[in-house]
Amino acid sequence: MERLDHIRDEIQRLVKQAASLEALEQARVALLGRKGRITELMKGLGALAPEARRELGAALNRLKGEAEEAIAHAARRLEDEALRARLREERVDVTLPVRAESEGRVHPLSQTIDEIVAIFGEMGFSVAEGPDIEDDFHNFTALNIPPEHPARQEQDTFYLPEHRDGRKVLRTHTSPVQIRTMQKVKPPIRIIVPGRTFRSDHDATHSPMFHQVEGLVIDKTTHMGHLKGCLVEFCRAFFDIDDLPVRFRPSYFPFTEPSAEVDIGCSREGGGLRIGAGGSWLEILGSGMVHPKVLANCGIDPSEYQGFAFGMGIERVAMLKYGIPDLRAIYDNDLRWLRHYGFLPLDLPSMVGGLAR
Ligand code: PHE
């Protein structure tokens, strides 16, 4: 019994002194391992008289329990300490400046899409997407584009080889996502659709692959005034010019009625182009009230719902906003160009109405 008290003191000492999980494990083996002190004593019980064996056995069992508990407790303490040390050591200082030698840039097209999404996002629009490879129904027919319409001609549209269920096309605009959305969700609808589009055009101002952003708003009382208010607000926020002149010019699209093209004011004095100044106009997007036939094609009752849509070329507004003179350079992936026109990752827009820079 005296020896047990002695061991009890030793347990406390060993466990308290253990400075690491490894040291603690050594102490555990020394006490409770196959040749540990407590184990050895237990082995010796068999040689005792029954009376003494019972008494010592109970005491040994208690001691064993105490040892196990003390070890588990010390292990938790050591694990806590190790975690706290790691948290101290591996702490990240998010306020450190970006490394000056960083080569990475955000491409101006990505930057422009982010800005457009931020501005419309603030107005309550969400982002929708659709496939780049479309069928004739979504790209043309449902949009009320008749079979003889020039947009369907081979020289403008990339057609894929004839397929079991008709001819597929590389979508020529983002408008098919209007159809896909209206087929899928019940109004009210308020979406924008940034994405790739394709037309068989290639010169200094046209690329066979380019980007558009579509907008669609459908509700019971949405009218032309909402279309105008929304697009004027967008143009002024995007170009960061509060009094930017915006003009709505009558136009025609098969899928909207009435239709309007949107121009912004600019000046062309001295050969340069200045957005916001008077004198001249620049077309930046097409828009209109969604044609009743298009609503009906999507299973939406035109006597109950109405709304507006618009479509804008992203390269064009990016070039205007950031003074990019040549469309083709946008896709060249020349690092020198990207370093000049690109954006540092932390300059991403955080506010409506332009960049927080
Ligand atoms: N889809 C048209 C285009 O590519 C743009 C547009 C979209 C016009 C929506 C009106 C409404 O030219």
Short mmCIF file of C-alpha atoms and ligand atoms in Angstrom, two decimals:
data_model
loop_
_atom_site.label_atom_id
_atom_site.label_comp_id
_atom_site.label_asym_id
_atom_site.label_seq_id
_atom_site.Cartn_x
_atom_site.Cartn_y
_atom_site.Cartn_z
CA MET A 1 0.00 0.00 0.00
CA GLU A 2 2.88 2.32 0.79
CA ARG A 3 4.40 1.64 -2.58
CA LEU A 4 1.11 2.53 -4.21
CA ASP A 5 1.11 5.95 -2.55
CA HIS A 6 4.62 6.36 -3.82
CA ILE A 7 3.58 5.49 -7.37
CA ARG A 8 0.61 7.86 -7.10
CA ASP A 9 3.02 10.75 -6.42
CA GLU A 10 5.17 9.64 -9.28
CA ILE A 11 2.22 9.62 -11.69
CA GLN A 12 1.44 13.22 -10.82
CA ARG A 13 5.05 14.23 -11.31
CA LEU A 14 5.54 12.41 -14.61
CA VAL A 15 2.37 13.72 -16.09
CA LYS A 16 2.96 17.29 -15.00
CA GLN A 17 6.51 17.27 -16.29
CA ALA A 18 5.68 15.87 -19.71
CA ALA A 19 6.50 18.73 -22.07
CA SER A 20 5.34 17.01 -25.24
CA LEU A 21 2.91 14.35 -26.39
CA GLU A 22 5.90 12.04 -26.97
CA ALA A 23 7.14 12.46 -23.39
CA LEU A 24 3.64 11.79 -22.14
CA GLU A 25 3.48 8.58 -24.17
CA GLN A 26 6.77 7.46 -22.59
CA ALA A 27 5.32 8.07 -19.14
CA ARG A 28 2.23 6.05 -20.08
CA VAL A 29 4.36 3.11 -21.22
CA ALA A 30 6.46 3.29 -18.03
CA LEU A 31 3.30 3.01 -15.91
CA LEU A 32 0.73 1.08 -17.89
CA GLY A 33 2.70 -0.57 -20.68
CA ARG A 34 3.26 -4.34 -20.81
CA LYS A 35 6.24 -3.93 -18.48
CA GLY A 36 5.00 -0.80 -16.71
CA ARG A 37 5.12 -0.37 -12.96
CA ILE A 38 1.40 -0.79 -12.40
CA THR A 39 1.16 -3.73 -14.80
CA GLU A 40 4.01 -5.51 -13.00
CA LEU A 41 2.31 -5.05 -9.64
CA MET A 42 -0.91 -6.47 -11.04
CA LYS A 43 0.96 -9.48 -12.31
CA GLY A 44 2.26 -10.05 -8.75
CA LEU A 45 -1.25 -10.25 -7.26
CA GLY A 46 -1.54 -13.97 -8.01
CA ALA A 47 1.12 -14.83 -5.45
CA LEU A 48 -0.79 -13.17 -2.57
CA ALA A 49 -3.25 -14.67 -0.09
CA PRO A 50 -6.92 -14.17 -1.16
CA GLU A 51 -7.63 -11.53 1.47
CA ALA A 52 -4.59 -9.39 0.62
CA ARG A 53 -5.12 -9.97 -3.11
CA ARG A 54 -8.66 -8.54 -2.97
CA GLU A 55 -7.57 -5.45 -1.08
CA LEU A 56 -4.51 -4.71 -3.15
CA GLY A 57 -6.29 -5.56 -6.40
CA ALA A 58 -9.00 -2.96 -5.75
CA ALA A 59 -6.41 -0.34 -4.86
CA LEU A 60 -4.38 -1.13 -7.96
CA ASN A 61 -7.43 -0.82 -10.18
CA ARG A 62 -8.21 2.58 -8.70
CA LEU A 63 -4.64 3.66 -9.27
CA LYS A 64 -4.76 2.49 -12.85
CA GLY A 65 -7.93 4.54 -13.43
CA GLU A 66 -6.29 7.59 -11.87
CA ALA A 67 -3.24 7.19 -14.07
CA GLU A 68 -5.33 6.91 -17.24
CA GLU A 69 -7.33 9.97 -16.38
CA ALA A 70 -4.25 12.05 -15.51
CA ILE A 71 -2.64 11.07 -18.82
CA ALA A 72 -5.74 11.92 -20.87
CA HIS A 73 -6.03 15.26 -19.12
CA ALA A 74 -2.36 16.09 -19.80
CA ALA A 75 -2.80 15.06 -23.46
CA ARG A 76 -5.66 17.52 -23.89
CA ARG A 77 -3.58 20.29 -22.33
CA LEU A 78 -0.63 19.56 -24.63
CA GLU A 79 -2.86 19.43 -27.73
CA ASP A 80 -4.41 22.77 -26.82
CA GLU A 81 -0.99 24.31 -26.35
CA ALA A 82 0.23 22.95 -29.68
CA LEU A 83 -2.84 24.36 -31.46
CA ARG A 84 -2.45 27.75 -29.87
CA ALA A 85 1.23 27.84 -30.87
CA ARG A 86 0.29 26.98 -34.47
CA LEU A 87 -2.37 29.68 -34.60
CA ARG A 88 0.18 32.19 -33.34
CA GLU A 89 2.82 31.08 -35.80
CA GLU A 90 0.72 30.63 -38.93
CA ARG A 91 -1.29 33.78 -38.54
CA VAL A 92 -2.03 35.54 -41.86
CA ASP A 93 -1.82 39.29 -42.00
CA VAL A 94 -4.49 40.21 -44.53
CA THR A 95 -3.52 43.87 -44.33
CA LEU A 96 -0.12 43.30 -45.95
CA PRO A 97 0.23 45.07 -49.32
CA VAL A 98 0.16 43.02 -52.54
CA ARG A 99 3.65 41.99 -53.66
CA ALA A 100 4.89 44.65 -56.03
CA GLU A 101 6.50 42.12 -58.37
CA SER A 102 3.17 40.36 -58.95
CA GLU A 103 2.61 39.81 -62.68
CA GLY A 104 -1.04 38.76 -62.46
CA ARG A 105 -3.69 41.01 -63.93
CA VAL A 106 -7.44 40.80 -64.29
CA HIS A 107 -8.31 40.89 -67.99
CA PRO A 108 -10.25 44.05 -68.91
CA LEU A 109 -13.14 41.92 -70.21
CA SER A 110 -13.45 40.10 -66.87
CA GLN A 111 -13.20 43.42 -65.09
CA THR A 112 -15.95 44.88 -67.27
CA ILE A 113 -18.24 41.87 -66.71
CA ASP A 114 -17.67 42.19 -62.94
CA GLU A 115 -18.62 45.87 -63.06
CA ILE A 116 -21.77 45.20 -65.12
CA VAL A 117 -22.83 42.39 -62.76
CA ALA A 118 -22.20 44.64 -59.72
CA ILE A 119 -24.32 47.50 -61.09
CA PHE A 120 -27.28 45.33 -62.12
CA GLY A 121 -26.85 43.25 -58.98
CA GLU A 122 -27.47 46.37 -56.93
CA MET A 123 -30.71 46.87 -58.90
CA GLY A 124 -31.88 43.38 -57.94
CA PHE A 125 -30.90 41.40 -61.04
CA SER A 126 -29.40 37.94 -60.72
CA VAL A 127 -27.05 36.26 -63.19
CA ALA A 128 -28.33 33.51 -65.51
CA GLU A 129 -26.43 31.40 -68.05
CA GLY A 130 -27.12 29.22 -71.05
CA PRO A 131 -25.17 26.97 -73.45
CA ASP A 132 -22.85 28.33 -76.16
CA ILE A 133 -24.15 25.64 -78.54
CA GLU A 134 -27.83 26.33 -79.14
CA ASP A 135 -30.63 24.84 -81.14
CA ASP A 136 -32.54 26.67 -83.81
CA PHE A 137 -35.62 27.01 -81.59
CA HIS A 138 -33.94 28.92 -78.75
CA ASN A 139 -31.59 31.00 -80.91
CA PHE A 140 -34.14 31.96 -83.60
CA THR A 141 -37.67 30.51 -83.73
CA ALA A 142 -38.83 31.21 -80.18
CA LEU A 143 -37.45 34.74 -80.56
CA ASN A 144 -39.86 35.32 -83.44
CA ILE A 145 -37.03 35.39 -86.00
CA PRO A 146 -38.64 34.23 -89.29
CA PRO A 147 -37.03 31.57 -91.51
CA GLU A 148 -36.02 34.09 -94.19
CA HIS A 149 -34.41 36.52 -91.72
CA PRO A 150 -30.81 37.48 -92.65
CA ALA A 151 -29.57 36.58 -89.15
CA ARG A 152 -30.10 32.92 -90.06
CA GLN A 153 -27.91 33.08 -93.13
CA GLU A 154 -24.88 30.84 -93.34
CA GLN A 155 -22.55 33.77 -93.90
CA ASP A 156 -23.42 35.25 -90.51
CA THR A 157 -24.01 32.20 -88.36
CA PHE A 158 -21.76 29.28 -87.44
CA TYR A 159 -23.79 26.11 -87.96
CA LEU A 160 -22.67 22.75 -86.63
CA PRO A 161 -22.96 19.69 -88.90
CA GLU A 162 -26.51 18.38 -89.35
CA HIS A 163 -27.61 16.37 -86.33
CA ARG A 164 -30.42 13.92 -85.56
CA ASP A 165 -32.48 16.58 -83.85
CA GLY A 166 -31.81 19.44 -86.23
CA ARG A 167 -28.99 21.83 -86.92
CA LYS A 168 -27.20 23.27 -83.91
CA VAL A 169 -25.64 26.75 -83.96
CA LEU A 170 -23.06 28.63 -81.96
CA ARG A 171 -25.41 31.13 -80.37
CA THR A 172 -25.37 34.42 -82.26
CA HIS A 173 -26.56 36.41 -79.23
CA THR A 174 -27.36 35.88 -75.54
CA SER A 175 -31.11 36.27 -76.24
CA PRO A 176 -31.78 32.48 -76.25
CA VAL A 177 -31.22 32.63 -72.48
CA GLN A 178 -34.35 34.84 -72.32
CA ILE A 179 -36.26 31.87 -73.74
CA ARG A 180 -34.61 29.27 -71.52
CA THR A 181 -35.32 31.37 -68.42
CA MET A 182 -38.96 32.08 -69.29
CA GLN A 183 -39.56 28.38 -70.02
CA LYS A 184 -38.12 27.48 -66.63
CA VAL A 185 -39.24 30.09 -64.10
CA LYS A 186 -42.49 31.84 -63.44
CA PRO A 187 -42.39 35.67 -63.43
CA PRO A 188 -41.39 37.97 -61.83
CA ILE A 189 -38.06 37.61 -63.66
CA ARG A 190 -35.08 39.92 -63.35
CA ILE A 191 -31.89 38.52 -64.87
CA ILE A 192 -28.74 39.52 -66.67
CA VAL A 193 -26.81 37.06 -68.83
CA PRO A 194 -23.16 37.73 -69.54
CA GLY A 195 -21.65 35.26 -71.99
CA ARG A 196 -19.84 34.30 -75.18
CA THR A 197 -21.50 34.80 -78.56
CA PHE A 198 -20.42 33.93 -82.09
CA ARG A 199 -20.82 35.42 -85.55
CA SER A 200 -18.99 34.87 -88.77
CA ASP A 201 -17.34 38.31 -88.80
CA HIS A 202 -13.69 39.23 -88.59
CA ASP A 203 -12.13 42.66 -88.92
CA ALA A 204 -10.73 45.47 -86.75
CA THR A 205 -14.07 45.96 -84.98
CA HIS A 206 -15.57 42.44 -85.20
CA SER A 207 -14.36 39.15 -83.77
CA PRO A 208 -15.98 35.77 -84.57
CA MET A 209 -16.19 35.20 -80.81
CA PHE A 210 -17.29 38.09 -78.65
CA HIS A 211 -19.32 38.74 -75.52
CA GLN A 212 -22.75 40.11 -74.81
CA VAL A 213 -24.79 40.77 -71.74
CA GLU A 214 -28.51 40.20 -72.01
CA GLY A 215 -31.08 41.66 -69.63
CA LEU A 216 -34.66 40.51 -69.05
CA VAL A 217 -37.34 41.86 -66.73
CA ILE A 218 -40.84 40.35 -66.73
CA ASP A 219 -43.62 41.27 -64.32
CA LYS A 220 -47.26 42.34 -64.44
CA THR A 221 -46.81 46.09 -64.87
CA THR A 222 -43.26 46.48 -66.19
CA HIS A 223 -43.30 49.17 -68.88
CA MET A 224 -41.15 51.27 -71.20
CA GLY A 225 -40.50 53.78 -68.40
CA HIS A 226 -38.80 51.04 -66.37
CA LEU A 227 -36.70 50.08 -69.39
CA LYS A 228 -35.55 53.67 -69.84
CA GLY A 229 -34.91 54.33 -66.14
CA CYS A 230 -32.97 51.11 -65.73
CA LEU A 231 -30.74 51.63 -68.77
CA VAL A 232 -30.06 55.33 -68.12
CA GLU A 233 -29.07 54.43 -64.57
CA PHE A 234 -26.81 51.65 -65.84
CA CYS A 235 -25.03 53.82 -68.45
CA ARG A 236 -24.33 56.58 -65.94
CA ALA A 237 -23.07 54.16 -63.28
CA PHE A 238 -20.94 52.17 -65.72
CA PHE A 239 -19.21 55.18 -67.29
CA ASP A 240 -19.18 56.94 -63.91
CA ILE A 241 -20.64 60.14 -65.39
CA ASP A 242 -23.68 61.48 -63.51
CA ASP A 243 -25.04 63.63 -66.34
CA LEU A 244 -24.09 61.35 -69.24
CA PRO A 245 -26.53 62.08 -72.10
CA VAL A 246 -28.50 58.94 -73.04
CA ARG A 247 -30.79 58.74 -76.09
CA PHE A 248 -33.40 56.13 -77.04
CA ARG A 249 -33.74 55.76 -80.80
CA PRO A 250 -36.60 53.77 -82.43
CA SER A 251 -35.34 50.53 -83.93
CA TYR A 252 -36.46 47.04 -84.90
CA PHE A 253 -35.83 43.58 -83.46
CA PRO A 254 -38.14 40.63 -84.22
CA PHE A 255 -38.35 39.77 -80.49
CA THR A 256 -39.21 43.21 -79.09
CA GLU A 257 -42.01 45.67 -79.81
CA PRO A 258 -41.47 48.57 -79.58
CA SER A 259 -37.68 48.42 -79.92
CA ALA A 260 -35.09 51.05 -79.15
CA GLU A 261 -31.39 51.42 -79.64
CA VAL A 262 -29.55 53.23 -76.86
CA ASP A 263 -26.92 55.87 -77.63
CA ILE A 264 -24.66 57.72 -75.24
CA GLY A 265 -23.36 61.26 -75.76
CA CYS A 266 -19.77 61.79 -76.83
CA SER A 267 -17.61 64.27 -78.66
CA ARG A 268 -15.30 63.49 -81.55
CA GLU A 269 -13.46 66.80 -81.65
CA GLY A 270 -9.82 66.70 -82.65
CA GLY A 271 -9.96 63.06 -83.76
CA GLY A 272 -10.26 61.70 -80.18
CA LEU A 273 -13.39 60.30 -78.61
CA ARG A 274 -14.68 61.66 -75.32
CA ILE A 275 -17.61 59.97 -73.61
CA GLY A 276 -20.04 62.30 -71.89
CA ALA A 277 -19.30 65.44 -73.87
CA GLY A 278 -21.94 66.72 -76.29
CA GLY A 279 -22.13 66.88 -80.06
CA SER A 280 -22.13 63.26 -81.15
CA TRP A 281 -23.79 59.93 -80.30
CA LEU A 282 -22.51 56.39 -79.92
CA GLU A 283 -24.74 53.32 -80.06
CA ILE A 284 -24.07 50.90 -77.21
CA LEU A 285 -27.05 48.57 -76.90
CA GLY A 286 -30.34 47.26 -78.27
CA SER A 287 -33.51 47.00 -76.23
CA GLY A 288 -37.30 46.84 -76.30
CA MET A 289 -40.49 45.53 -74.77
CA VAL A 290 -40.59 41.73 -75.07
CA HIS A 291 -42.83 40.79 -78.02
CA PRO A 292 -46.13 39.14 -76.95
CA LYS A 293 -45.42 36.27 -79.33
CA VAL A 294 -42.12 35.58 -77.54
CA LEU A 295 -43.91 35.44 -74.17
CA ALA A 296 -46.51 33.07 -75.63
CA ASN A 297 -43.76 30.90 -77.18
CA CYS A 298 -42.44 30.38 -73.64
CA GLY A 299 -45.82 29.60 -72.12
CA ILE A 300 -46.24 33.00 -70.46
CA ASP A 301 -49.64 34.67 -70.92
CA PRO A 302 -49.03 38.05 -72.61
CA SER A 303 -52.34 39.38 -71.30
CA GLU A 304 -51.05 38.91 -67.76
CA TYR A 305 -47.31 39.60 -68.06
CA GLN A 306 -45.08 42.03 -69.91
CA GLY A 307 -41.54 43.30 -69.66
CA PHE A 308 -38.40 44.47 -71.34
CA ALA A 309 -35.13 43.05 -72.63
CA PHE A 310 -31.81 44.46 -73.74
CA GLY A 311 -28.54 43.24 -75.20
CA MET A 312 -25.15 44.90 -75.11
CA GLY A 313 -21.75 44.11 -76.60
CA ILE A 314 -19.25 43.81 -73.76
CA GLU A 315 -16.07 44.37 -75.82
CA ARG A 316 -17.50 47.60 -77.16
CA VAL A 317 -18.27 49.17 -73.78
CA ALA A 318 -14.97 47.88 -72.35
CA MET A 319 -13.06 49.51 -75.23
CA LEU A 320 -14.95 52.77 -74.74
CA LYS A 321 -14.50 52.87 -70.98
CA TYR A 322 -10.86 51.87 -70.90
CA GLY A 323 -9.61 53.43 -74.15
CA ILE A 324 -8.71 50.14 -75.85
CA PRO A 325 -8.19 50.95 -79.53
CA ASP A 326 -7.95 47.50 -81.17
CA LEU A 327 -10.48 44.74 -80.62
CA ARG A 328 -8.19 41.98 -81.84
CA ALA A 329 -5.57 42.65 -79.15
CA ILE A 330 -8.18 41.68 -76.54
CA TYR A 331 -7.76 38.00 -77.47
CA ASP A 332 -4.03 37.96 -78.33
CA ASN A 333 -2.97 37.13 -74.78
CA ASP A 334 0.08 39.34 -75.13
CA LEU A 335 1.43 39.85 -71.60
CA ARG A 336 2.64 43.36 -72.37
CA TRP A 337 -0.87 44.32 -73.42
CA LEU A 338 -2.36 42.67 -70.35
CA ARG A 339 0.06 44.47 -68.06
CA HIS A 340 -0.96 47.77 -69.64
CA TYR A 341 -4.73 47.31 -69.84
CA GLY A 342 -5.26 44.75 -67.06
CA PHE A 343 -6.28 45.40 -63.48
CA LEU A 344 -4.66 44.46 -60.22
CA PRO A 345 -6.75 41.82 -58.48
CA LEU A 346 -7.57 44.09 -55.54
CA ASP A 347 -8.97 46.80 -57.81
CA LEU A 348 -12.11 44.78 -58.42
CA PRO A 349 -15.18 46.97 -58.13
CA SER A 350 -16.68 47.10 -54.69
CA MET A 351 -19.24 49.80 -55.24
CA VAL A 352 -21.88 50.71 -57.74
CA GLY A 353 -20.98 53.73 -59.79
CA GLY A 354 -17.44 52.79 -60.69
CA LEU A 355 -14.29 51.60 -59.10
CA ALA A 356 -13.19 52.15 -55.56
CA ARG A 357 -9.62 52.97 -56.42
N1 PHE B 1 -30.01 40.19 -79.40
C1 PHE B 1 -29.86 41.51 -79.95
C2 PHE B 1 -28.55 41.54 -80.75
O1 PHE B 1 -27.74 40.67 -80.61
C3 PHE B 1 -29.82 42.57 -78.91
C4 PHE B 1 -31.12 42.73 -78.17
C5 PHE B 1 -31.39 42.00 -77.05
C6 PHE B 1 -32.09 43.63 -78.61
C7 PHE B 1 -32.58 42.13 -76.37
C8 PHE B 1 -33.29 43.78 -77.97
C9 PHE B 1 -33.53 43.05 -76.82
O2 PHE B 1 -28.31 42.44 -81.53
#
